[in-house]
Each structure stands twice: as C-alpha cells, then as structure tokens.
PDB file of C-alpha atoms in Angstrom:
ATOM      1  CA  GLU T   1      -6.516  13.350  10.680  1.00  0.00           C
ATOM      2  CA  MET T   2      -7.023   9.975   9.023  1.00  0.00           C
ATOM      3  CA  PRO T   3      -5.151   6.978   7.597  1.00  0.00           C
ATOM      4  CA  GLY T   4      -3.626   7.275   4.125  1.00  0.00           C
ATOM      5  CA  ALA T   5      -5.780   4.532   2.559  1.00  0.00           C
ATOM      6  CA  VAL T   6      -8.918   6.430   3.552  1.00  0.00           C
ATOM      7  CA  VAL T   7      -7.512   9.685   2.194  1.00  0.00           C
ATOM      8  CA  THR T   8      -6.327   8.384  -1.184  1.00  0.00           C
ATOM      9  CA  SER T   9      -9.184   5.969  -1.871  1.00  0.00           C
ATOM     10  CA  ILE T  10     -12.211   7.737  -0.400  1.00  0.00           C
ATOM     11  CA  VAL T  11     -11.607  11.369   0.586  1.00  0.00           C
ATOM     12  CA  LEU T  12      -9.510  12.727  -2.303  1.00  0.00           C
ATOM     13  CA  PRO T  13     -11.759  11.226  -5.021  1.00  0.00           C
ATOM     14  CA  ALA T  14     -14.739  12.986  -3.354  1.00  0.00           C
ATOM     15  CA  LEU T  15     -12.945  16.328  -2.951  1.00  0.00           C
ATOM     16  CA  ASP T  16     -14.324  17.952  -6.124  1.00  0.00           C
ATOM     17  CA  ASP T  17     -17.924  17.190  -5.145  1.00  0.00           C
ATOM     18  CA  PHE T  18     -17.293  18.313  -1.549  1.00  0.00           C
ATOM     19  CA  HIS T  19     -15.836  21.623  -2.711  1.00  0.00           C
ATOM     20  CA  VAL T  20     -18.789  22.278  -5.037  1.00  0.00           C
ATOM     21  CA  ARG T  21     -21.230  21.578  -2.205  1.00  0.00           C
ATOM     22  CA  TYR T  22     -19.254  23.485   0.455  1.00  0.00           C
ATOM     23  CA  PRO T  23     -17.167  26.133  -1.341  1.00  0.00           C
ATOM     24  CA  ASN T  24     -16.479  28.136   1.833  1.00  0.00           C
ATOM     25  CA  VAL T  25     -14.965  25.256   3.802  1.00  0.00           C
ATOM     26  CA  ASP T  26     -11.160  25.140   3.859  1.00  0.00           C
ATOM     27  CA  LEU T  27      -9.691  21.720   4.520  1.00  0.00           C
ATOM     28  CA  ALA T  28      -6.375  20.739   6.058  1.00  0.00           C
ATOM     29  CA  ILE T  29      -6.110  16.960   5.675  1.00  0.00           C
ATOM     30  CA  GLY T  30      -3.631  15.232   7.939  1.00  0.00           C
ATOM     31  CA  ILE T  31      -2.521  11.693   7.177  1.00  0.00           C
ATOM     32  CA  SER T  32      -1.530   9.679  10.213  1.00  0.00           C
ATOM     33  CA  HIS T  33      -2.136   6.441  12.087  1.00  0.00           C
ATOM     34  CA  ARG T  34      -1.245   7.929  15.433  1.00  0.00           C
ATOM     35  CA  ASN T  35      -3.933   8.748  17.955  1.00  0.00           C
ATOM     36  CA  VAL T  36      -4.228  12.495  17.602  1.00  0.00           C
ATOM     37  CA  ASP T  37      -5.042  14.723  20.581  1.00  0.00           C
ATOM     38  CA  LEU T  38      -8.057  16.252  18.839  1.00  0.00           C
ATOM     39  CA  VAL T  39      -8.645  18.999  21.396  1.00  0.00           C
ATOM     40  CA  GLY T  40      -4.984  19.812  22.060  1.00  0.00           C
ATOM     41  CA  GLU T  41      -4.091  19.909  18.355  1.00  0.00           C
ATOM     42  CA  GLY T  42      -7.247  21.772  17.313  1.00  0.00           C
ATOM     43  CA  VAL T  43      -8.520  19.005  15.028  1.00  0.00           C
ATOM     44  CA  ASP T  44     -12.221  19.313  14.159  1.00  0.00           C
ATOM     45  CA  CYS T  45     -12.751  15.830  12.738  1.00  0.00           C
ATOM     46  CA  SER T  46     -10.814  12.588  12.624  1.00  0.00           C
ATOM     47  CA  ILE T  47     -11.404   9.264  10.915  1.00  0.00           C
ATOM     48  CA  ARG T  48      -9.896   6.373  12.829  1.00  0.00           C
ATOM     49  CA  LEU T  49      -9.675   2.681  12.122  1.00  0.00           C
ATOM     50  CA  GLY T  50     -10.270   0.039  14.772  1.00  0.00           C
ATOM     51  CA  ALA T  51     -11.314   0.352  18.373  1.00  0.00           C
ATOM     52  CA  LEU T  52     -11.395   3.843  19.821  1.00  0.00           C
ATOM     53  CA  PRO T  53      -9.577   4.683  23.028  1.00  0.00           C
ATOM     54  CA  ASP T  54     -11.722   5.575  25.999  1.00  0.00           C
ATOM     55  CA  SER T  55     -12.624   9.239  25.815  1.00  0.00           C
ATOM     56  CA  ASN T  56     -15.470  11.662  26.204  1.00  0.00           C
ATOM     57  CA  LEU T  57     -15.411  12.535  22.491  1.00  0.00           C
ATOM     58  CA  VAL T  58     -18.428  11.883  20.305  1.00  0.00           C
ATOM     59  CA  ALA T  59     -17.844   9.137  17.739  1.00  0.00           C
ATOM     60  CA  ARG T  60     -19.945   7.673  14.966  1.00  0.00           C
ATOM     61  CA  ARG T  61     -19.322   4.499  12.955  1.00  0.00           C
ATOM     62  CA  LEU T  62     -18.973   5.391   9.284  1.00  0.00           C
ATOM     63  CA  GLY T  63     -18.594   1.872   7.944  1.00  0.00           C
ATOM     64  CA  THR T  64     -16.477  -1.217   7.753  1.00  0.00           C
ATOM     65  CA  LEU T  65     -13.149  -1.273   5.979  1.00  0.00           C
ATOM     66  CA  GLU T  66     -12.480  -4.684   4.450  1.00  0.00           C
ATOM     67  CA  HIS T  67      -8.933  -5.997   4.220  1.00  0.00           C
ATOM     68  CA  VAL T  68      -7.499  -8.509   1.775  1.00  0.00           C
ATOM     69  CA  THR T  69      -4.597 -10.941   1.973  1.00  0.00           C
ATOM     70  CA  CYS T  70      -2.437 -10.626  -1.126  1.00  0.00           C
ATOM     71  CA  ALA T  71       1.024 -10.854  -2.638  1.00  0.00           C
ATOM     72  CA  SER T  72       2.750  -9.761  -5.817  1.00  0.00           C
ATOM     73  CA  ARG T  73       2.929 -12.127  -8.781  1.00  0.00           C
ATOM     74  CA  GLU T  74       6.718 -12.216  -8.341  1.00  0.00           C
ATOM     75  CA  TYR T  75       6.350 -13.307  -4.723  1.00  0.00           C
ATOM     76  CA  ILE T  76       3.932 -16.102  -5.703  1.00  0.00           C
ATOM     77  CA  GLU T  77       6.286 -17.256  -8.477  1.00  0.00           C
ATOM     78  CA  ARG T  78       9.215 -17.433  -6.015  1.00  0.00           C
ATOM     79  CA  HIS T  79       7.437 -18.842  -2.952  1.00  0.00           C
ATOM     80  CA  GLY T  80       4.304 -20.527  -4.303  1.00  0.00           C
ATOM     81  CA  MET T  81       0.668 -19.890  -3.447  1.00  0.00           C
ATOM     82  CA  PRO T  82      -0.315 -20.794   0.117  1.00  0.00           C
ATOM     83  CA  THR T  83      -3.483 -22.895   0.188  1.00  0.00           C
ATOM     84  CA  THR T  84      -3.969 -23.313   3.949  1.00  0.00           C
ATOM     85  CA  LEU T  85      -3.317 -21.190   7.017  1.00  0.00           C
ATOM     86  CA  ASP T  86      -0.676 -23.726   8.077  1.00  0.00           C
ATOM     87  CA  ASP T  87       1.210 -22.972   4.833  1.00  0.00           C
ATOM     88  CA  LEU T  88       1.826 -19.432   6.104  1.00  0.00           C
ATOM     89  CA  ALA T  89       4.573 -20.704   8.425  1.00  0.00           C
ATOM     90  CA  GLN T  90       6.645 -21.361   5.276  1.00  0.00           C
ATOM     91  CA  HIS T  91       5.989 -17.894   3.854  1.00  0.00           C
ATOM     92  CA  VAL T  92       7.208 -14.361   4.508  1.00  0.00           C
ATOM     93  CA  ALA T  93       5.127 -11.339   5.437  1.00  0.00           C
ATOM     94  CA  VAL T  94       5.627  -7.626   5.343  1.00  0.00           C
ATOM     95  CA  ASN T  95       4.521  -6.851   8.866  1.00  0.00           C
ATOM     96  CA  CYS T  96       2.743  -3.766  10.120  1.00  0.00           C
ATOM     97  CA  MET T  97       3.905  -2.146  13.326  1.00  0.00           C
ATOM     98  CA  SER T  98       1.412  -1.567  16.076  1.00  0.00           C
ATOM     99  CA  PRO T  99       1.092   2.206  16.602  1.00  0.00           C
ATOM    100  CA  SER T 100       0.960   1.651  20.366  1.00  0.00           C
ATOM    101  CA  ASN T 101       4.067  -0.519  20.879  1.00  0.00           C
ATOM    102  CA  GLY T 102       5.957  -0.868  17.561  1.00  0.00           C
ATOM    103  CA  ARG T 103       5.621  -4.659  17.512  1.00  0.00           C
ATOM    104  CA  ALA T 104       4.573  -6.604  14.424  1.00  0.00           C
ATOM    105  CA  VAL T 105       0.810  -7.130  14.176  1.00  0.00           C
ATOM    106  CA  ASP T 106      -0.187 -10.732  13.420  1.00  0.00           C
ATOM    107  CA  PHE T 107      -2.224 -11.522  10.329  1.00  0.00           C
ATOM    108  CA  ASP T 108      -5.838 -12.206  11.187  1.00  0.00           C
ATOM    109  CA  PHE T 109      -8.446 -14.363   9.494  1.00  0.00           C
ATOM    110  CA  GLU T 110     -12.059 -15.282  10.089  1.00  0.00           C
ATOM    111  CA  VAL T 111     -12.269 -19.072  10.327  1.00  0.00           C
ATOM    112  CA  ASN T 112     -15.778 -20.494  10.788  1.00  0.00           C
ATOM    113  CA  GLY T 113     -16.894 -17.203  12.339  1.00  0.00           C
ATOM    114  CA  VAL T 114     -13.969 -17.056  14.771  1.00  0.00           C
ATOM    115  CA  ALA T 115     -11.141 -14.512  14.585  1.00  0.00           C
ATOM    116  CA  THR T 116      -7.837 -16.362  14.242  1.00  0.00           C
ATOM    117  CA  ASN T 117      -4.418 -14.698  14.516  1.00  0.00           C
ATOM    118  CA  VAL T 118      -1.521 -16.138  12.530  1.00  0.00           C
ATOM    119  CA  LYS T 119       2.085 -15.055  13.038  1.00  0.00           C
ATOM    120  CA  VAL T 120       3.841 -14.913   9.665  1.00  0.00           C
ATOM    121  CA  PRO T 121       7.604 -14.384   9.787  1.00  0.00           C
ATOM    122  CA  GLY T 122       9.091 -11.448   7.929  1.00  0.00           C
ATOM    123  CA  PHE T 123      12.262  -9.431   7.582  1.00  0.00           C
ATOM    124  CA  VAL T 124      10.669  -5.978   7.414  1.00  0.00           C
ATOM    125  CA  ARG T 125       7.931  -4.204   9.334  1.00  0.00           C
ATOM    126  CA  VAL T 126       6.596  -0.753   8.548  1.00  0.00           C
ATOM    127  CA  SER T 127       4.233   1.733  10.159  1.00  0.00           C
ATOM    128  CA  ASP T 128       3.033   3.494   7.000  1.00  0.00           C
ATOM    129  CA  GLU T 129       0.264   2.105   4.775  1.00  0.00           C
ATOM    130  CA  GLN T 130       1.865   3.243   1.523  1.00  0.00           C
ATOM    131  CA  ALA T 131       5.202   1.704   2.521  1.00  0.00           C
ATOM    132  CA  TYR T 132       3.319  -1.496   3.452  1.00  0.00           C
ATOM    133  CA  LEU T 133       1.643  -1.654   0.050  1.00  0.00           C
ATOM    134  CA  THR T 134       4.886  -0.782  -1.768  1.00  0.00           C
ATOM    135  CA  CYS T 135       6.788  -3.572   0.031  1.00  0.00           C
ATOM    136  CA  GLY T 136       4.067  -6.032  -0.973  1.00  0.00           C
ATOM    137  CA  LEU T 137       4.119  -4.844  -4.579  1.00  0.00           C
ATOM    138  CA  ARG T 138       7.918  -5.267  -4.668  1.00  0.00           C
ATOM    139  CA  GLY T 139       7.580  -8.911  -3.596  1.00  0.00           C
ATOM    140  CA  HIS T 140       8.918  -8.583  -0.048  1.00  0.00           C
ATOM    141  CA  GLY T 141       6.090 -10.688   1.394  1.00  0.00           C
ATOM    142  CA  LEU T 142       2.410 -11.286   1.939  1.00  0.00           C
ATOM    143  CA  ILE T 143       0.354  -8.276   3.043  1.00  0.00           C
ATOM    144  CA  GLN T 144      -3.135  -7.582   4.414  1.00  0.00           C
ATOM    145  CA  PRO T 145      -3.894  -4.020   3.272  1.00  0.00           C
ATOM    146  CA  ALA T 146      -7.269  -2.333   3.115  1.00  0.00           C
ATOM    147  CA  ARG T 147      -9.066  -3.614   0.024  1.00  0.00           C
ATOM    148  CA  ILE T 148      -9.722  -0.051  -1.162  1.00  0.00           C
ATOM    149  CA  ALA T 149      -5.958   0.572  -1.266  1.00  0.00           C
ATOM    150  CA  ALA T 150      -5.145  -2.769  -2.935  1.00  0.00           C
ATOM    151  CA  GLN T 151      -8.036  -2.854  -5.431  1.00  0.00           C
ATOM    152  CA  PRO T 152      -6.301  -1.078  -8.353  1.00  0.00           C
ATOM    153  CA  TYR T 153      -3.349  -3.483  -8.045  1.00  0.00           C
ATOM    154  CA  LEU T 154      -5.622  -6.521  -7.764  1.00  0.00           C
ATOM    155  CA  GLU T 155      -7.443  -5.382 -10.922  1.00  0.00           C
ATOM    156  CA  SER T 156      -4.196  -4.798 -12.830  1.00  0.00           C
ATOM    157  CA  GLY T 157      -2.764  -8.146 -11.739  1.00  0.00           C
ATOM    158  CA  ALA T 158       0.156  -6.586  -9.863  1.00  0.00           C
ATOM    159  CA  LEU T 159      -1.236  -8.207  -6.693  1.00  0.00           C
ATOM    160  CA  CYS T 160      -2.954 -11.585  -6.352  1.00  0.00           C
ATOM    161  CA  GLU T 161      -5.493 -12.369  -3.643  1.00  0.00           C
ATOM    162  CA  VAL T 162      -4.249 -15.118  -1.342  1.00  0.00           C
ATOM    163  CA  LEU T 163      -6.407 -17.457   0.771  1.00  0.00           C
ATOM    164  CA  PRO T 164      -9.693 -15.801  -0.292  1.00  0.00           C
ATOM    165  CA  GLN T 165     -11.671 -18.438   1.607  1.00  0.00           C
ATOM    166  CA  TRP T 166     -10.514 -16.829   4.883  1.00  0.00           C
ATOM    167  CA  LYS T 167     -11.185 -13.094   5.049  1.00  0.00           C
ATOM    168  CA  PRO T 168      -9.063 -10.879   7.274  1.00  0.00           C
TER     169      PRO T 168
END
C-alpha cells in the first residue's frame, strides 16, 4: 500500500529492474492514502507519507518527498501570478482533504526556517492525488503536489511553479 505519486513516479519505473533482480517475487501494489491495517489486511510492506501513527510496527525513513506550489498557465493568465503569501488570499486553491477528518488541508510554506500554514479558499477539495493534479492542470486553482508527480508538467510548461522562494 502506498500513495499514487510514489507508485507512478518511483515504483512503476523501477518495476522492470526489480523483476529482473527478483523474478520469483509476485507483487500486488495497492494505491491508497488511507492508513492500512497492515496485519489485519495481510500487507507485507507499506510506504506512507508524513508522520506515522503510534504502533509497534517497524518503520524506516526512505527519504524526503518534496512538494511544489504550482498552477496551470491558464490559471495564471486568468488570476495573475501571486508574488507574496498575502496574495494567496485573492487566489483559489484546489484543496486536499485530510484522510483523518475530510477537512481541507492548508497550504504550507517554509518562511525563514519556520513552517507557515496559509488557508487558500477554493471551491473543490479532493482526496486523490491524481484528481488533485488533474484539477490543477485544468486551471481550477493552485496546488501543492509532490514534485515527482508535477515534474513532467512543469517541464512541459503545463504547470508553472508559483512562489518558488517559499518551499512547501
């Protein structure tokens, strides 16, 4: 079990090499943001993002997943490019839903080494990473996806990085 951005950007591209190295291992890859009951559901391995819930399971940090604030070119043409965090009050976001309570998760930025949350209004919130990215690509608002998921669209120009001086 793991988030879709990890599957599509990291795991699936490495699948050929994995299969060559471990030809007798059969994989069943689940894509989910929910906290899976690993023991109850018979899951051998899970990749999770963020803080882990208290448990007696063994966990190991694999790395850091960078996020990026971005918007489609169409969104920027309609609403302008924000240049300060205060400008975000005049913008629209596609909001992510918290898996634990369904509420919109605020945008976050590192400002002078301090984590700063910014509430950006929006008319849609989603729980799925691909839906989040798709809404951003369609110009429905600013988004803060994982950079690995957004990178092809940033390179093609479909998405533009916004407020690069403040990293999520």
